[in-house]
Coordinates of C-alpha atoms in Angstrom, one line a residue:
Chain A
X29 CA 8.4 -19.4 -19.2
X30 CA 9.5 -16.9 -16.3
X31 CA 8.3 -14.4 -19.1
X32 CA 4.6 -16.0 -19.3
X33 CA 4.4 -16.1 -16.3
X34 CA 5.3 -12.3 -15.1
X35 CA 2.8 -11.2 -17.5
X36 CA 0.0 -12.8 -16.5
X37 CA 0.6 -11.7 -12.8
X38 CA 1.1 -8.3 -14.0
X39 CA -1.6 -8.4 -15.8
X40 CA -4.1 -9.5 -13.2
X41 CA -2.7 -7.3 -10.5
X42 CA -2.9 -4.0 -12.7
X43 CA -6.1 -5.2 -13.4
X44 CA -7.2 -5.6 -9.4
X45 CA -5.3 -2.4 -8.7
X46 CA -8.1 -0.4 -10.9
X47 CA -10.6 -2.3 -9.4
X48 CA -9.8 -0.7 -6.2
X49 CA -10.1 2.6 -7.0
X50 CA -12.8 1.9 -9.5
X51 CA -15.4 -0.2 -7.1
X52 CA -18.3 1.7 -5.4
X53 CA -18.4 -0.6 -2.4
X54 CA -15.1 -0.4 0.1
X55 CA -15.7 -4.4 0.4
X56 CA -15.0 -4.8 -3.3
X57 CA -12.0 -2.6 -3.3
X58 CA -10.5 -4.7 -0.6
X59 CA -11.0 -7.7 -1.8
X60 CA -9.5 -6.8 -4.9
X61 CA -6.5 -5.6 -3.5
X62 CA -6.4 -8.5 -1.7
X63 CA -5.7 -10.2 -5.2
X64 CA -3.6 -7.6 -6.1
X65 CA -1.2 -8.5 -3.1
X66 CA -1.4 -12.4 -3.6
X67 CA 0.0 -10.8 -7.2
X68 CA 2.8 -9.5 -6.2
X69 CA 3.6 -11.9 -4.0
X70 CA 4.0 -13.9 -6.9
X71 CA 5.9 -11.3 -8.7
X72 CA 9.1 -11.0 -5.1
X73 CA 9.4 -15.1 -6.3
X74 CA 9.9 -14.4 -9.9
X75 CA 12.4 -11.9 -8.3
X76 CA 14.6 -14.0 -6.2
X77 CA 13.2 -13.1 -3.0
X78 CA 10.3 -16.1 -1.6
X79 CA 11.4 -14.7 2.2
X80 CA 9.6 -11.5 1.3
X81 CA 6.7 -12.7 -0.6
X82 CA 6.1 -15.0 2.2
X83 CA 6.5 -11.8 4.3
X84 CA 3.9 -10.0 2.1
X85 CA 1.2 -12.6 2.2
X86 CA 1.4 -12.8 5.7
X87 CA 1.5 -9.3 6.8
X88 CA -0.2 -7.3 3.9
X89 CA -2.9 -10.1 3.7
X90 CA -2.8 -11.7 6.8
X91 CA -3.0 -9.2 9.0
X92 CA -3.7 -5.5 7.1
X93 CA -6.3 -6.7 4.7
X94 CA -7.9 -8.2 7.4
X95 CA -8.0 -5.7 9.8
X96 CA -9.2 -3.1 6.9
X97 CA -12.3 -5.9 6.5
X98 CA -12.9 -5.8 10.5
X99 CA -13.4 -1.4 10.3
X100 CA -15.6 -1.7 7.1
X101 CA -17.8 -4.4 8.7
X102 CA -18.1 -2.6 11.8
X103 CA -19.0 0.7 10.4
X104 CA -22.1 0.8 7.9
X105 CA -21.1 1.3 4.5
X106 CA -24.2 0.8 2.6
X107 CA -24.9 4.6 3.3
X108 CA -21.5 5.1 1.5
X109 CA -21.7 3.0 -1.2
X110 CA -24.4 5.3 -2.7
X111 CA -22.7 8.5 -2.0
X112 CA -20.7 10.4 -4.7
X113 CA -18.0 9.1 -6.1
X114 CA -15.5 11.9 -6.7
X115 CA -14.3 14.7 -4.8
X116 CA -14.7 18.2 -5.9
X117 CA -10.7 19.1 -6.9
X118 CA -10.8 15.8 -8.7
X119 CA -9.9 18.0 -12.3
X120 CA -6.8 19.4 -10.8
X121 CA -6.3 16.1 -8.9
X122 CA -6.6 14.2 -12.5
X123 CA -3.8 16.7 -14.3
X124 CA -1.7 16.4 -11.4
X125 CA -2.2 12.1 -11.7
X126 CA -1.6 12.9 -15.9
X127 CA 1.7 14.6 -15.8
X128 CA 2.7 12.2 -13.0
X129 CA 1.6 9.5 -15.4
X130 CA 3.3 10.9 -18.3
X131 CA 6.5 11.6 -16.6
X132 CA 7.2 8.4 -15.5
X133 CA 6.2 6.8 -19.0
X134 CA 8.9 9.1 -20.7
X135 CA 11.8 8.0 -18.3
X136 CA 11.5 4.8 -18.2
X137 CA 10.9 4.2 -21.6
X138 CA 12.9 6.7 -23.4
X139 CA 15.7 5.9 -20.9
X140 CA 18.2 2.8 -22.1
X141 CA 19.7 2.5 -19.0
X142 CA 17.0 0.2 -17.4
X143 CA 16.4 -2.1 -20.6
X144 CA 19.3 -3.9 -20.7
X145 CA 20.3 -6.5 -17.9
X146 CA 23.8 -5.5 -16.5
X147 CA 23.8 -8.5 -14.4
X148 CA 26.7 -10.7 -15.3
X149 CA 26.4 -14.5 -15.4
X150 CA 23.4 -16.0 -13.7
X151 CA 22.1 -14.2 -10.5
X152 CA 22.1 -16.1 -7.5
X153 CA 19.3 -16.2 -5.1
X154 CA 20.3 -14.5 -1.6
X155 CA 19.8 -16.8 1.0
X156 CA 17.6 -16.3 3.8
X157 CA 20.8 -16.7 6.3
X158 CA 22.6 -14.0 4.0
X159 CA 19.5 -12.2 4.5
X160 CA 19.3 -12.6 8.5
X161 CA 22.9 -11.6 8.9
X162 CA 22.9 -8.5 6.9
X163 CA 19.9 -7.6 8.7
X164 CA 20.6 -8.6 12.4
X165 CA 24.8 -6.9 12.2
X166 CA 24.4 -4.2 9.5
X167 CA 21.1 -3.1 9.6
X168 CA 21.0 -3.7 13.9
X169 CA 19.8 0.1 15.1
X170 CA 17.0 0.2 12.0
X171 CA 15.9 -3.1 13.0
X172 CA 15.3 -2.0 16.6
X173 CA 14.1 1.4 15.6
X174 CA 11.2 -0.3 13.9
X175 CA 10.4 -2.6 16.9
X176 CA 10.2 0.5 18.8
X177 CA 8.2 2.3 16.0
X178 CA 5.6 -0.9 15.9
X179 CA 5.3 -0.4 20.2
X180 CA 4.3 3.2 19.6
X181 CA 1.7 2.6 16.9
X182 CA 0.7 -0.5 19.2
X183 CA 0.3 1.7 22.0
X184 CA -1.4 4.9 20.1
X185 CA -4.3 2.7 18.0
X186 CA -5.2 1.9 22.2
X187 CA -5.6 4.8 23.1
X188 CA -7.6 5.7 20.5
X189 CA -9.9 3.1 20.4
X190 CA -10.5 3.3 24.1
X191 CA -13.7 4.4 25.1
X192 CA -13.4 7.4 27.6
X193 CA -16.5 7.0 30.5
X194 CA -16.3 10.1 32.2
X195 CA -16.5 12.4 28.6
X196 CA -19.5 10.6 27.0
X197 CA -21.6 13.9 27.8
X198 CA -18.9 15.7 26.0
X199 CA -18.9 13.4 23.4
X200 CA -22.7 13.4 22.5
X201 CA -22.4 17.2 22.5
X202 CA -19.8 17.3 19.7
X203 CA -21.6 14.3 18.1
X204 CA -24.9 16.3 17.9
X205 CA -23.4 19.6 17.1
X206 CA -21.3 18.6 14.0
X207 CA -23.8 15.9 12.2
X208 CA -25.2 17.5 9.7
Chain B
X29 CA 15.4 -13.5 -18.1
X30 CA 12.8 -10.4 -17.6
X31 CA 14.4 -7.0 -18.2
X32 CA 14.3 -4.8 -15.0
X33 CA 12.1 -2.1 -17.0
X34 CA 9.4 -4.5 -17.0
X35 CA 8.7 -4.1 -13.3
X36 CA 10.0 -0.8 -12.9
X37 CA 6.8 0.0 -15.4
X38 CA 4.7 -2.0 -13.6
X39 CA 5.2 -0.8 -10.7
X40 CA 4.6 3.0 -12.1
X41 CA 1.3 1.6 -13.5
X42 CA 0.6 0.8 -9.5
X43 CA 2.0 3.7 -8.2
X44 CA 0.0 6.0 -11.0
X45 CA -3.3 4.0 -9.9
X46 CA -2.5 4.0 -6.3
X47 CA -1.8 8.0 -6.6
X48 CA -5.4 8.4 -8.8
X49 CA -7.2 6.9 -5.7
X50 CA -5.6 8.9 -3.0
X51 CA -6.1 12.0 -5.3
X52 CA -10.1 11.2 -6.7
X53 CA -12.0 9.4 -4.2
X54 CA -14.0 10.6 -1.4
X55 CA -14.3 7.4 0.8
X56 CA -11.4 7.0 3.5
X57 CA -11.1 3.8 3.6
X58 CA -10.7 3.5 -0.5
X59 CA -7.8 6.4 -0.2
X60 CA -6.5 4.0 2.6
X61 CA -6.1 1.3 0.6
X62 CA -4.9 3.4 -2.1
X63 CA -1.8 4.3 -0.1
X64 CA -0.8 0.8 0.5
X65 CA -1.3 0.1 -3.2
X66 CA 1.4 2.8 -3.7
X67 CA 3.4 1.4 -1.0
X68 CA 3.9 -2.2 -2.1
X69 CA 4.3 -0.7 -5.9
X70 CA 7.6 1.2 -3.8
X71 CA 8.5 -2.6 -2.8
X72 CA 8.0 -3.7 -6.2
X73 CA 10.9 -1.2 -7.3
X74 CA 13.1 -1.9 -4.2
X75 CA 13.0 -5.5 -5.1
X76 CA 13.7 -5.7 -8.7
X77 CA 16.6 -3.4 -8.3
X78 CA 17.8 -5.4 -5.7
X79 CA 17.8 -8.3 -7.8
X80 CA 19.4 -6.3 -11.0
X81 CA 22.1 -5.6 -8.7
X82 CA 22.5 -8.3 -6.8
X83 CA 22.4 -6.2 -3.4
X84 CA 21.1 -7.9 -0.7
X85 CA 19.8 -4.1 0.5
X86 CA 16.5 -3.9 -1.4
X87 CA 15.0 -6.4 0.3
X88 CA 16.0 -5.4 3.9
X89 CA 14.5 -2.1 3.3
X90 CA 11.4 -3.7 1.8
X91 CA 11.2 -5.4 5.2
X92 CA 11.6 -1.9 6.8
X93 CA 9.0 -0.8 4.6
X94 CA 6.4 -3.6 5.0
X95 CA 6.8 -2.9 9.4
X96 CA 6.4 0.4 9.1
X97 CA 3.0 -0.1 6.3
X98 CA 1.6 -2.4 9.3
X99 CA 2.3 0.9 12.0
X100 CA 0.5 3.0 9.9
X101 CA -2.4 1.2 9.1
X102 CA -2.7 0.5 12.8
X103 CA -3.0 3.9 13.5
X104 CA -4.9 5.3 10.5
X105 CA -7.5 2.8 11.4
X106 CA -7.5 3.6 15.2
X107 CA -8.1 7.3 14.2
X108 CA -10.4 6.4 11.7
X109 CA -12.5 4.1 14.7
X110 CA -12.0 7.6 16.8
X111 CA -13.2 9.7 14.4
X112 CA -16.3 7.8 13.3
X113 CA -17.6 7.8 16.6
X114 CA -18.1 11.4 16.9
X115 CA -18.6 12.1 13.2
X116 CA -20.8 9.8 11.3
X117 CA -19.2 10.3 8.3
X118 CA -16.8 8.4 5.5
X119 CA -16.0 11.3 3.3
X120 CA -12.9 13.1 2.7
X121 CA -14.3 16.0 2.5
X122 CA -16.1 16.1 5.5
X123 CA -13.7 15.3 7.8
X124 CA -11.4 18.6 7.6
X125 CA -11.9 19.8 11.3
X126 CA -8.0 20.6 11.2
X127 CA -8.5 23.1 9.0
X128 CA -8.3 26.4 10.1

């Protein structure tokens, strides 16, 4: 059953993942990955860990995917969506993506180690207390470097997004000078 | 009970896809969503070793990895906002003005 049931959310989210790079229209693409998260959300329960798919949907879809859709809906991407599609290195860019491609598919399936299940008896699901304690006495100074990390990022998508008054001459220069 | 190779493969089928999009397309926002594809097919791994080993590790750094995602895409947006509003332009290739 467990089986069944990690195939058909692989299935759909490999599926959604080429639909992201695939889709003209950067509304499609994030809707699709949208799906694509909700799949491997799925996938961290089949794994043991419903704390971090939990963690997934509300983060990843929640709040990133959603903040994605508020930039594409305030910029105008019908413009876009007709554009071209590639860039100009995208040969080299597509060998470099093929021997990636081909690397990976030679370890892993050529290598043993990773087809057999070296786990003995049944595994236990870590509780989320287990979880909370290893995180909040082992894992203390990473934990608080993030939090510090997440102020600065906080602090820096401000003070870009502010609107300076006193530069908008500046501003219109530049604007008029570079568009094409 | 699944084999861990399963998800280690699928998650180098996301990684691979994730990579192709960062690599191939011109629209920023697509090779922004690209990345985070890439990123949770990193979880993907973290977690599924974490359960073959019964280490409670992989998914405290997947936790790390998911706050850190959120960071980034605040800021990539906010430059992105920045960036828009002097440039009126979504390609890759235009927007190179670091280049020297």
């Amino acid at each position: 059953m467990e089986r069944e049931f990690f195939l058909l959310f692989s299935t759909v989210a490999t599926g959604s993942g080429f639909l992201v790079v695939l889709a003209k229209n950067p509304i499609h693409s994030a809707l699709a990955l949208v799906t694509c998260f909700v799949q491997i959300a799925a996938l961290f329960i089949l794994l043991g860990s419903p704390f971090l798919a939990v963690i997934q949907i509300f983060v990843y879809v929640g709040a990133i995917m959603v903040l994605f859709l508020f930039v594409i809906m305030m910029l105008d991407v019908r413009k876009e969506a007709r554009s071209r599609f590639l860039t100009k290195g995208a040969p080299l860019g597509f060998l470099v993506i093929l021997v990636l491609a081909a690397e990976m598919f030679f370890l892993l399936t050529r290598n043993a180690v990773f087809s057999t299940n070296i786990v003995d008896g049944v595994p236990t699901t870590p509780s989320i207390k287990e979880l909370g304690l290893t995180l909040f006495s082992e894992y203390l100074l990473p934990f608080e470097v993030a939090s510090v990390i997440l102020l600065v990022a906080l602090i820096g998508a401000v003070v870009l997004a502010k609107t300076e008054e006193d530069d908008t001459a500046t501003k219109d220069e530049l604007a008029g000078g570079v568009v094409k | 009970m699944i084999p861990v190779s399963w998800y280690l493969i699928l998650a180098a089928i996301l990684f691979v896809t994730g990579a192709a999009g960062v690599l191939l397309r011109r629209n920023v926002l697509i090779v922004l969503m690209s990345l985070e594809l890439m990123l949770n097919s990193v979880n993907i791994n973290l977690l599924a070793f974490g359960h073959h080993f019964q280490d409670l590790r992989g998914q405290i750094i997947a936790i790390f990895v998911i706050a850190i995602t959120a960071a980034e895409v605040a800021v990539a947006l906010g430059i992105l906002v920045a960036l828009l509003r002097n440039k009126h332009s979504l390609e890759v290739e235009d927007l190179a003005i670091l280049k020297g």
